[in-house]
Coordinates of C-alpha atoms in Angstrom, one line a residue:
M140 CA 0.0 0.0 0.0
H141 CA 2.9 2.3 0.9
R142 CA 4.4 1.7 -2.6
M143 CA 1.1 2.4 -4.3
M144 CA 0.7 5.7 -2.4
M145 CA 4.2 6.8 -3.4
A146 CA 3.5 6.0 -7.1
D147 CA 0.2 7.9 -7.0
Q148 CA 2.0 10.9 -5.5
S149 CA 4.7 10.7 -8.2
A150 CA 2.0 10.8 -10.8
K151 CA 0.5 14.0 -9.4
R152 CA 3.7 16.0 -8.7
A153 CA 4.4 19.0 -10.8
T154 CA 6.4 18.2 -13.9
L155 CA 7.7 21.6 -15.0
T156 CA 10.2 23.0 -12.5
P157 CA 13.4 25.0 -12.9
G158 CA 15.4 22.0 -11.8
L159 CA 13.8 19.8 -14.5
V160 CA 14.4 22.4 -17.2
K161 CA 18.1 22.6 -16.1
R162 CA 18.5 18.9 -16.4
V163 CA 16.9 18.9 -19.9
W164 CA 19.3 21.6 -21.0
Q165 CA 22.2 19.5 -19.7
F166 CA 21.3 16.9 -22.3
A167 CA 20.6 19.4 -25.1
H168 CA 23.8 21.4 -24.3
A169 CA 25.9 19.2 -26.5
Y170 CA 23.8 20.3 -29.5
R171 CA 23.8 24.0 -28.7
A172 CA 25.5 25.0 -32.0
R173 CA 22.9 23.2 -34.1
V174 CA 20.1 24.4 -31.8
G175 CA 21.4 27.9 -32.4
W176 CA 21.3 27.5 -36.2
F177 CA 18.0 25.8 -36.0
L178 CA 16.4 28.7 -34.1
L179 CA 18.0 31.3 -36.4
I180 CA 16.4 29.6 -39.5
V181 CA 13.1 29.4 -37.6
I182 CA 13.3 33.1 -37.0
V183 CA 14.2 33.9 -40.6
E184 CA 11.2 31.7 -41.8
A185 CA 8.9 33.6 -39.5
V186 CA 10.0 37.0 -40.9
L187 CA 9.7 35.7 -44.5
A188 CA 6.1 34.8 -43.7
L189 CA 5.3 38.5 -43.7
A190 CA 6.4 38.9 -47.4
P191 CA 3.4 37.4 -49.2
A192 CA 0.8 39.7 -47.5
L193 CA 2.9 42.8 -48.2
V194 CA 3.5 41.7 -51.8
I195 CA -0.2 41.1 -52.4
K196 CA -0.9 44.5 -50.9
A197 CA 1.5 46.1 -53.4
I198 CA -0.1 44.3 -56.3
I199 CA -3.7 45.4 -55.3
D200 CA -2.9 49.0 -54.3
D201 CA -0.1 49.9 -56.7
A202 CA 0.4 47.7 -59.7
V203 CA -3.2 47.0 -60.6
P204 CA -4.6 50.6 -60.3
N205 CA -1.6 51.8 -62.4
D206 CA -2.0 49.1 -65.0
D207 CA 1.7 48.3 -64.4
T208 CA 2.1 44.8 -65.8
R209 CA 5.9 44.9 -65.3
Q210 CA 5.4 45.6 -61.6
V211 CA 2.8 42.8 -61.4
T212 CA 5.3 40.4 -63.0
L213 CA 8.1 41.4 -60.7
L214 CA 5.9 41.1 -57.6
A215 CA 4.6 37.7 -58.8
G216 CA 8.2 36.6 -59.3
L217 CA 9.0 37.8 -55.8
L218 CA 6.2 35.6 -54.4
I219 CA 7.7 32.6 -56.2
G220 CA 11.2 33.5 -54.9
V221 CA 9.9 33.7 -51.3
A222 CA 8.2 30.3 -51.7
F223 CA 11.5 28.7 -52.9
A224 CA 13.4 30.4 -50.1
Q225 CA 10.9 29.1 -47.6
A226 CA 11.2 25.6 -49.1
A227 CA 15.0 25.6 -48.9
L228 CA 15.0 26.9 -45.3
G229 CA 12.4 24.3 -44.4
M230 CA 14.7 21.5 -45.7
V231 CA 17.7 22.8 -43.7
E232 CA 15.5 23.2 -40.6
R233 CA 14.2 19.6 -41.0
W234 CA 17.8 18.3 -41.3
L235 CA 18.9 20.2 -38.2
S236 CA 15.9 19.2 -36.1
S237 CA 16.3 15.5 -37.1
T238 CA 20.0 15.4 -36.2
I239 CA 19.3 17.1 -32.9
G240 CA 16.3 14.9 -32.1
E241 CA 17.9 11.6 -33.1
G242 CA 21.1 12.6 -31.2
L243 CA 19.1 13.4 -28.1
I244 CA 17.3 10.1 -28.4
Y245 CA 20.6 8.3 -28.6
D246 CA 22.1 10.1 -25.6
L247 CA 19.0 9.5 -23.4
R248 CA 18.8 5.8 -24.4
S249 CA 22.5 5.3 -23.9
A250 CA 22.4 7.0 -20.5
L251 CA 19.3 5.0 -19.5
F252 CA 20.8 1.7 -20.6
D253 CA 24.1 2.3 -18.9
H254 CA 22.5 3.3 -15.7
V255 CA 20.0 0.5 -15.6
Q256 CA 22.4 -2.3 -16.4
R257 CA 24.6 -1.1 -13.5
Q258 CA 21.7 -1.3 -11.0
P259 CA 21.9 -4.0 -8.3
I260 CA 20.0 -7.3 -8.9
S261 CA 17.4 -6.1 -6.4
F262 CA 16.3 -3.4 -8.9
F263 CA 15.5 -6.1 -11.5
T264 CA 13.7 -8.4 -9.1
R265 CA 11.1 -5.6 -8.4
T266 CA 10.9 -3.9 -11.8
Q267 CA 8.4 -4.7 -14.6
T268 CA 10.5 -5.3 -17.7
G269 CA 7.9 -4.0 -20.0
A270 CA 7.5 -0.8 -18.0
L271 CA 11.2 -0.2 -18.1
V272 CA 11.4 -0.8 -21.9
S273 CA 8.5 1.6 -22.3
R274 CA 10.6 4.3 -20.6
M275 CA 13.5 3.7 -23.0
N276 CA 11.2 3.8 -26.1
N277 CA 8.0 5.9 -25.7
D278 CA 9.2 8.3 -23.0
V279 CA 12.6 9.0 -24.7
I280 CA 10.8 9.8 -27.9
G281 CA 8.3 12.0 -26.1
A282 CA 11.2 13.9 -24.4
Q283 CA 12.9 14.4 -27.7
R284 CA 9.9 16.2 -29.1
A285 CA 10.3 19.0 -26.5
V286 CA 13.6 20.1 -28.0
T287 CA 13.1 19.6 -31.7
G288 CA 9.3 20.1 -32.0
T289 CA 8.0 22.3 -29.2
L290 CA 11.0 24.6 -28.9
G291 CA 11.1 25.4 -32.6
T292 CA 7.3 25.9 -32.6
V293 CA 7.4 28.3 -29.7
V294 CA 10.2 30.4 -31.1
S295 CA 8.7 30.5 -34.6
N296 CA 5.3 31.5 -33.3
V297 CA 6.6 34.2 -30.9
V298 CA 8.6 35.8 -33.7
T299 CA 5.7 35.5 -36.1
L300 CA 3.4 37.1 -33.5
V301 CA 5.7 40.0 -32.8
T302 CA 6.6 40.7 -36.4
T303 CA 3.0 40.4 -37.6
L304 CA 1.6 42.7 -34.9
T305 CA 4.3 45.2 -35.7
A306 CA 3.4 45.1 -39.4
M307 CA -0.3 45.4 -38.6
A308 CA 0.3 48.4 -36.3
V309 CA 2.2 50.1 -39.1
L310 CA -0.6 49.5 -41.6
E311 CA -3.7 50.2 -39.4
W312 CA -3.3 50.5 -35.6
R313 CA -7.0 50.6 -34.8
L314 CA -7.7 47.2 -36.4
T315 CA -4.6 45.9 -34.7
I316 CA -6.0 46.8 -31.3
L317 CA -9.3 45.3 -32.3
S318 CA -7.7 42.0 -33.1
L319 CA -6.0 41.9 -29.7
L320 CA -9.2 42.2 -27.8
L321 CA -9.8 38.5 -28.3
L322 CA -6.5 37.5 -26.8
P323 CA -8.0 36.6 -23.4
V324 CA -10.2 34.0 -25.0
F325 CA -7.0 32.2 -26.1
L326 CA -5.0 32.7 -23.0
L327 CA -7.4 32.0 -20.1
P328 CA -8.0 28.3 -20.9
A329 CA -4.4 27.6 -21.7
K330 CA -3.2 26.9 -18.1
R331 CA -6.0 24.6 -17.2
V332 CA -5.8 22.6 -20.4
G333 CA -2.0 22.2 -20.1
G334 CA -2.2 20.8 -16.6
R335 CA -5.2 18.6 -17.4
L336 CA -3.6 17.1 -20.6
A337 CA -0.3 16.6 -18.8
G338 CA -2.2 14.4 -16.2
I339 CA -4.0 12.5 -18.9
T340 CA -0.6 11.9 -20.7
R341 CA 1.0 10.6 -17.6
D342 CA -1.9 8.2 -17.0
G343 CA -1.6 7.1 -20.6
F344 CA 2.1 6.4 -20.3
D345 CA 1.5 4.3 -17.2
L346 CA -1.3 2.3 -18.8
N347 CA 0.9 1.7 -21.9
A348 CA 3.7 0.6 -19.7
E349 CA 1.4 -1.8 -17.9
M350 CA 0.2 -3.2 -21.3
N351 CA 3.8 -3.5 -22.5
A352 CA 4.8 -5.4 -19.3
T353 CA 2.0 -7.9 -19.9
M354 CA 3.1 -8.5 -23.5
T355 CA 6.8 -8.8 -22.5
E356 CA 6.0 -11.4 -19.8
R357 CA 3.5 -13.4 -21.9
F358 CA 5.4 -13.4 -25.2
G359 CA 8.6 -14.7 -23.7
V360 CA 9.1 -18.5 -24.1
S361 CA 8.8 -19.2 -20.4
G362 CA 5.7 -17.1 -20.0
A363 CA 4.0 -18.5 -23.1
L364 CA 4.8 -22.0 -21.8
L365 CA 3.3 -21.3 -18.4
V366 CA 0.1 -19.9 -20.1
K367 CA -0.3 -23.0 -22.3
L368 CA 0.4 -25.5 -19.5
F369 CA -2.3 -24.0 -17.3
G370 CA -4.7 -23.5 -20.3
N371 CA -5.2 -19.9 -19.5
Q372 CA -5.2 -18.4 -23.1
D373 CA -8.8 -17.2 -22.8
L374 CA -8.1 -15.6 -19.4
E375 CA -4.9 -13.9 -20.7
A376 CA -6.8 -12.6 -23.7
E377 CA -9.5 -11.2 -21.5
T378 CA -7.0 -9.6 -19.2
F379 CA -5.0 -8.1 -22.0
S380 CA -8.2 -6.8 -23.7
A381 CA -9.1 -5.0 -20.5
K382 CA -5.7 -3.3 -20.3
A383 CA -5.7 -2.4 -24.0
G384 CA -9.2 -1.0 -23.5
R385 CA -8.0 1.3 -20.8
V386 CA -5.2 2.5 -23.2
R387 CA -7.8 3.0 -25.9
D388 CA -10.2 4.9 -23.6
I389 CA -7.6 7.3 -22.3
G390 CA -6.3 7.9 -25.9
V391 CA -9.8 8.9 -26.9
R392 CA -10.2 11.1 -23.9
S393 CA -6.9 12.9 -24.7
A394 CA -7.7 13.3 -28.4
M395 CA -11.2 14.6 -27.7
Y396 CA -10.1 17.0 -25.0
S397 CA -7.4 18.4 -27.3
R398 CA -9.7 18.6 -30.3
T399 CA -12.5 20.3 -28.4
F400 CA -10.2 22.9 -27.1
M401 CA -8.6 23.5 -30.6
T402 CA -12.0 23.7 -32.2
A403 CA -13.0 26.4 -29.8
L404 CA -9.9 28.3 -30.6
T405 CA -10.4 27.9 -34.3
L406 CA -13.9 29.3 -34.0
V407 CA -12.7 32.3 -32.1
G408 CA -10.1 32.9 -34.8
A409 CA -12.8 32.8 -37.5
V410 CA -14.9 35.2 -35.6
G411 CA -11.9 37.6 -35.2
T412 CA -11.2 37.4 -38.9
A413 CA -14.8 38.2 -39.7
I414 CA -14.8 41.2 -37.4
I415 CA -11.7 42.6 -39.1
Y416 CA -13.3 42.3 -42.5
L417 CA -16.5 43.8 -41.2
I418 CA -14.9 46.9 -39.7
G419 CA -12.1 47.0 -42.2
G420 CA -14.6 46.9 -45.1
R421 CA -16.3 49.9 -43.7
L422 CA -13.0 51.7 -43.5
V423 CA -12.2 50.9 -47.2
I424 CA -15.7 52.2 -48.2
S425 CA -15.1 55.4 -46.3
G426 CA -11.6 55.8 -47.9
S427 CA -9.7 55.5 -44.6
I428 CA -7.7 52.5 -45.8
T429 CA -6.9 50.9 -49.2
P430 CA -8.3 47.5 -50.4
G431 CA -4.8 46.1 -50.4
T432 CA -4.3 47.1 -46.7
L433 CA -7.5 45.3 -45.8
V434 CA -6.4 42.1 -47.6
A435 CA -3.0 42.3 -46.0
L436 CA -4.6 42.8 -42.6
G437 CA -6.9 39.8 -43.2
I438 CA -3.9 37.7 -44.0
F439 CA -2.0 39.0 -40.9
V440 CA -5.0 38.3 -38.6
V441 CA -4.9 34.7 -39.7
Q442 CA -1.1 34.7 -39.0
I443 CA -1.8 36.1 -35.5
Y444 CA -4.5 33.6 -34.5
A445 CA -2.6 30.6 -35.9
P446 CA 0.5 31.3 -33.7
L447 CA -1.8 31.9 -30.7
T448 CA -3.5 28.6 -31.3
S449 CA -0.2 26.9 -31.8
L450 CA 1.4 28.5 -28.8
T451 CA -1.5 27.4 -26.6
N452 CA -1.1 23.9 -28.0
A453 CA 2.7 24.2 -27.6
R454 CA 2.2 24.7 -23.9
V455 CA 0.2 21.4 -23.8
D456 CA 3.0 19.8 -25.9
L457 CA 5.6 21.2 -23.6
M458 CA 3.9 19.9 -20.5
T459 CA 3.5 16.5 -22.2
A460 CA 7.2 16.4 -23.2
F461 CA 8.3 17.3 -19.7
V462 CA 6.2 14.5 -18.3
S463 CA 8.4 12.2 -20.5
F464 CA 11.6 13.8 -19.3
D465 CA 10.4 13.5 -15.7
R466 CA 9.8 9.8 -16.2
V467 CA 13.2 9.3 -17.9
F468 CA 14.9 11.2 -15.1
E469 CA 13.0 9.1 -12.5
V470 CA 14.8 6.0 -13.7
L471 CA 18.2 7.8 -14.0
D472 CA 17.8 8.9 -10.4
A473 CA 17.2 5.3 -9.2
P474 CA 19.7 4.7 -6.3
N475 CA 22.5 2.2 -6.8
P476 CA 23.8 1.0 -3.4
I477 CA 26.3 -1.5 -5.0
T478 CA 29.1 0.8 -6.3
D479 CA 32.9 0.7 -6.2
A480 CA 34.4 2.5 -3.3
P481 CA 36.6 5.5 -4.3
D482 CA 39.7 3.6 -3.0
A483 CA 38.6 0.2 -4.3
T484 CA 41.5 -2.1 -5.3
E485 CA 41.9 -4.8 -8.0
L486 CA 41.8 -8.4 -7.0
L487 CA 45.0 -9.6 -8.6
L488 CA 45.9 -13.3 -9.0
P489 CA 43.0 -14.6 -7.0
A490 CA 43.6 -17.8 -5.1
G491 CA 39.9 -18.5 -4.4
R492 CA 39.6 -18.3 -0.6
V493 CA 36.1 -17.3 0.5
E494 CA 35.3 -16.4 4.1
L495 CA 32.0 -15.3 5.8
D496 CA 32.7 -13.6 9.1
H497 CA 29.6 -13.2 11.3
V498 CA 27.5 -12.3 8.2
T499 CA 23.9 -11.1 8.7
F500 CA 21.9 -10.2 5.7
A501 CA 18.4 -8.9 5.0
Y502 CA 17.1 -8.2 1.5
P503 CA 16.8 -4.4 0.8
S504 CA 13.4 -2.8 0.7
G505 CA 11.9 -1.6 -2.5
L506 CA 12.4 2.0 -1.4
E507 CA 16.2 1.3 -1.5
S508 CA 16.4 -0.5 -4.8
S509 CA 13.7 0.3 -7.3
V510 CA 11.5 3.0 -8.9
A511 CA 7.9 3.0 -7.4
S512 CA 6.2 3.8 -10.7
L513 CA 7.9 0.9 -12.5
E514 CA 6.2 -1.4 -10.0
S515 CA 2.9 0.3 -9.9
A516 CA 2.7 0.3 -13.7
A517 CA 1.6 -3.3 -13.2
Q518 CA -0.5 -2.6 -10.1
L519 CA 2.0 -4.3 -7.8
A520 CA 1.4 -3.9 -4.1
A521 CA 3.7 -6.6 -2.8
P522 CA 5.3 -5.9 0.6
D523 CA 8.9 -4.8 0.8
A524 CA 11.4 -7.6 0.8
G525 CA 13.3 -6.2 3.8
A526 CA 11.1 -7.7 6.5
G527 CA 13.9 -9.4 8.4
P528 CA 17.3 -11.1 8.1
V529 CA 17.6 -14.1 5.8
L530 CA 21.1 -14.9 7.2
H531 CA 22.0 -14.3 10.9
D532 CA 25.6 -14.4 12.2
V533 CA 26.9 -16.9 9.6
T534 CA 30.6 -17.8 9.8
F535 CA 32.6 -20.3 7.7
A536 CA 35.5 -20.4 5.3
I537 CA 36.3 -22.2 2.1
E538 CA 39.9 -22.8 1.2
P539 CA 41.3 -22.8 -2.3
G540 CA 40.8 -26.2 -3.9
E541 CA 38.0 -27.2 -1.6
L542 CA 34.6 -28.4 -2.8
V543 CA 31.8 -27.3 -0.4
A544 CA 28.1 -28.0 -0.7
L545 CA 25.5 -25.8 1.1
V546 CA 22.6 -28.0 2.2
G547 CA 19.3 -26.9 3.7
P548 CA 15.6 -26.5 3.2
S549 CA 14.1 -24.0 0.8
G550 CA 14.6 -20.5 2.1
A551 CA 17.5 -21.4 4.3
G552 CA 19.8 -18.9 2.4
K553 CA 21.8 -21.1 0.0
T554 CA 21.1 -18.9 -3.0
T555 CA 21.5 -15.8 -0.9
I556 CA 25.1 -16.8 0.0
S557 CA 25.8 -17.5 -3.7
Q558 CA 24.7 -14.0 -4.5
L559 CA 26.7 -12.4 -1.7
V560 CA 30.0 -13.8 -2.9
P561 CA 30.0 -11.9 -6.3
R562 CA 28.5 -8.9 -4.4
L563 CA 25.2 -8.9 -6.1
Y564 CA 24.1 -7.7 -2.6
D565 CA 26.0 -6.2 0.3
V566 CA 26.0 -7.9 3.6
T567 CA 23.9 -6.1 6.3
A568 CA 26.4 -6.9 9.1
G569 CA 29.7 -8.7 9.3
A570 CA 32.1 -9.2 6.4
L571 CA 32.5 -11.4 3.3
R572 CA 36.1 -11.7 2.2
V573 CA 37.8 -13.1 -0.9
D574 CA 41.5 -13.9 -0.4
G575 CA 41.4 -11.8 2.8
H576 CA 39.9 -8.8 1.1
D577 CA 36.4 -7.5 2.1
V578 CA 34.5 -7.7 -1.2
R579 CA 33.3 -4.1 -0.6
T580 CA 36.9 -2.9 -0.9
L581 CA 37.4 -4.6 -4.3
T582 CA 36.3 -3.4 -7.7
Q583 CA 33.3 -5.2 -8.9
A584 CA 34.9 -6.0 -12.3
S585 CA 38.0 -7.7 -10.8
L586 CA 35.9 -9.6 -8.1
R587 CA 33.4 -11.0 -10.6
S588 CA 36.1 -11.8 -13.2
A589 CA 37.4 -14.3 -10.5
I590 CA 34.0 -15.9 -10.0
G591 CA 32.1 -18.3 -12.3
V592 CA 28.5 -19.1 -11.7
V593 CA 26.2 -21.8 -13.1
S594 CA 22.7 -21.1 -11.9
Q595 CA 19.9 -23.5 -11.5
D596 CA 18.2 -21.9 -14.4
P597 CA 21.0 -20.8 -16.7
H598 CA 20.3 -17.9 -19.1
L599 CA 21.2 -18.2 -22.7
F600 CA 20.8 -15.3 -25.2
H601 CA 18.9 -15.7 -28.5
E602 CA 22.2 -16.0 -30.3
S603 CA 24.5 -18.8 -31.6
V604 CA 26.1 -21.4 -29.4
A605 CA 29.5 -19.8 -30.1
D606 CA 28.2 -16.3 -29.1
N607 CA 26.8 -17.6 -25.9
L608 CA 30.1 -19.3 -25.0
R609 CA 32.2 -16.3 -26.0
Y610 CA 30.1 -14.2 -23.5
A611 CA 32.7 -15.5 -21.0
K612 CA 35.7 -14.8 -23.2
P613 CA 35.0 -12.6 -26.3
D614 CA 38.3 -13.4 -28.0
A615 CA 38.1 -17.2 -27.6
T616 CA 39.1 -19.3 -30.6
L617 CA 37.0 -22.1 -31.9
A618 CA 39.5 -24.6 -30.5
E619 CA 39.0 -23.1 -27.0
L620 CA 35.2 -23.3 -27.4
E621 CA 35.4 -26.9 -28.4
A622 CA 37.8 -27.7 -25.5
A623 CA 35.4 -26.1 -23.0
A624 CA 32.5 -27.9 -24.5
R625 CA 34.3 -31.3 -24.4
A626 CA 35.1 -30.7 -20.7
A627 CA 31.4 -30.1 -20.1
R628 CA 30.4 -33.2 -22.1
I629 CA 28.3 -31.1 -24.6
H630 CA 30.6 -31.0 -27.7
D631 CA 29.0 -34.0 -29.4
V632 CA 25.5 -32.5 -28.9
I633 CA 26.7 -29.1 -30.4
A634 CA 28.4 -30.9 -33.3
A635 CA 25.1 -32.7 -34.2
L636 CA 23.2 -29.4 -34.4
P637 CA 22.2 -28.2 -37.9
D638 CA 24.9 -25.4 -37.9
G639 CA 27.1 -26.7 -35.2
Y640 CA 28.5 -23.9 -33.0
A641 CA 26.8 -21.4 -35.3
T642 CA 23.3 -22.8 -34.4
V643 CA 21.0 -20.2 -32.7
V644 CA 19.8 -21.6 -29.4
G645 CA 16.5 -19.6 -29.3
E646 CA 15.2 -17.3 -26.6
R647 CA 16.6 -18.4 -23.2
G648 CA 18.0 -21.5 -25.0
Y649 CA 14.7 -23.2 -25.4
R650 CA 15.9 -25.1 -28.5
L651 CA 18.1 -27.1 -26.1
S652 CA 17.0 -29.5 -23.4
G653 CA 17.3 -28.5 -19.7
G654 CA 20.4 -30.7 -19.3
E655 CA 22.0 -29.3 -22.5
K656 CA 21.5 -25.8 -21.3
Q657 CA 23.1 -26.6 -18.0
R658 CA 26.1 -28.2 -19.7
L659 CA 26.5 -25.2 -22.1
A660 CA 26.4 -22.9 -19.1
I661 CA 29.1 -25.1 -17.5
A662 CA 31.2 -24.9 -20.7
R663 CA 30.8 -21.1 -20.6
M664 CA 32.0 -21.0 -17.0
L665 CA 35.0 -23.3 -17.8
L666 CA 35.9 -21.0 -20.7
K667 CA 36.1 -18.2 -18.2
D668 CA 38.5 -20.3 -16.0
P669 CA 37.6 -18.6 -12.7
A670 CA 39.3 -19.1 -9.3
I671 CA 35.9 -19.5 -7.6
V672 CA 33.1 -21.6 -9.1
I673 CA 29.6 -21.4 -7.7

């Protein structure tokens, strides 16, 4: 319950803060030169957008009344030139925005992957894989849009608004003031809509993550096998349909909420344009302004309301994008209690002595080792693991060359001890030493390079036999692979496979039998040639 409350509070917290904006800029800072050029082009495009209305005004007020066909031709050519210039600038703008955006996606995903794979094993035992993958895909792309989409839109529309209002004021200040009277109609709903849609977006991300988690678990070989063995296909289909239905419903809510708001703004813009032509038409009839001025003002009014509408929508997009950034940073901020000490030393020439000295251990709670929303994405409300010690005051030593078996009932702590030796967890009290060194004083890389583990359920990647073996020694030759396989009594089985050592073993090695997977894992461990074997 405590975890669920924390997740709910996380969903409701403010997403747009100075600290969050600063962190976003830290990622975008590497692209500041391209961002600068991108914004400059956006500004030039916004200024160029004034040209067509002014050229049309000149045609109506000057060239046509004076029967000046040469001027009409020149002005028409100018319109074409402006169009080509806008097209060329648009291509450059698109190239810059795509390189910035894809670069940002690369940086965010790389940072996420590096941070997540360094997390302690307790992080993965509590985290929904599908929810985590959703952060690396959907949320990263959503965050990228803030820089390449929303930022350019905001700058373009602000410049367009300022330059257009200036041009309108020069042409006819009274109609300019009249067009500004409808501004409150645009601005008042903006804040409420932005906050509301940000909340809907966060809920949508969470529901998508929940759905992805379900697919990830059920589409894996072990999950699919479990479903079939229990005959629960209909139940799983019903459960998934319910989750997919919630994703559908919140998507419809978000789309309709946005569309209703945008429709209202469009109607206000149409009313504003009609008022300008109504009043402006009377001024033309009275001779106060020229027909060309009225046409130009009509075009400019559209150019005012379009940026206002877009700016209002940009605020919604910005809030949505920062929700994505917030969710990405939530994972990047996940604590990692298993790190190398600043003065950690290398374990050189390990002999293989293992000593537990009055070791007490309790599994860490979820608050110490996971992200609440990555659990709540699948409606998990399991109690924290850290309820009490699994091991209490355990002391023994294993000398180099000794073969020791840990025997006891389920839950006695056998697996726990095997995970403490390579420092997948830290002891709660006491000390665990390898060759006389407390494992917390050694670098994790050197400690784990001295240890080989063959688990009860060995993991094999969806790659070839050779690739799975070389995971222990990337530069191993085929002769070394065969020697390790012979030692593990698996070489003949591999040789009989369709492609031998190049045969792909399938997800988690399900193309092999349970015993064959175990022997392949033993061969992989032997190839590593560690000082300590678990």
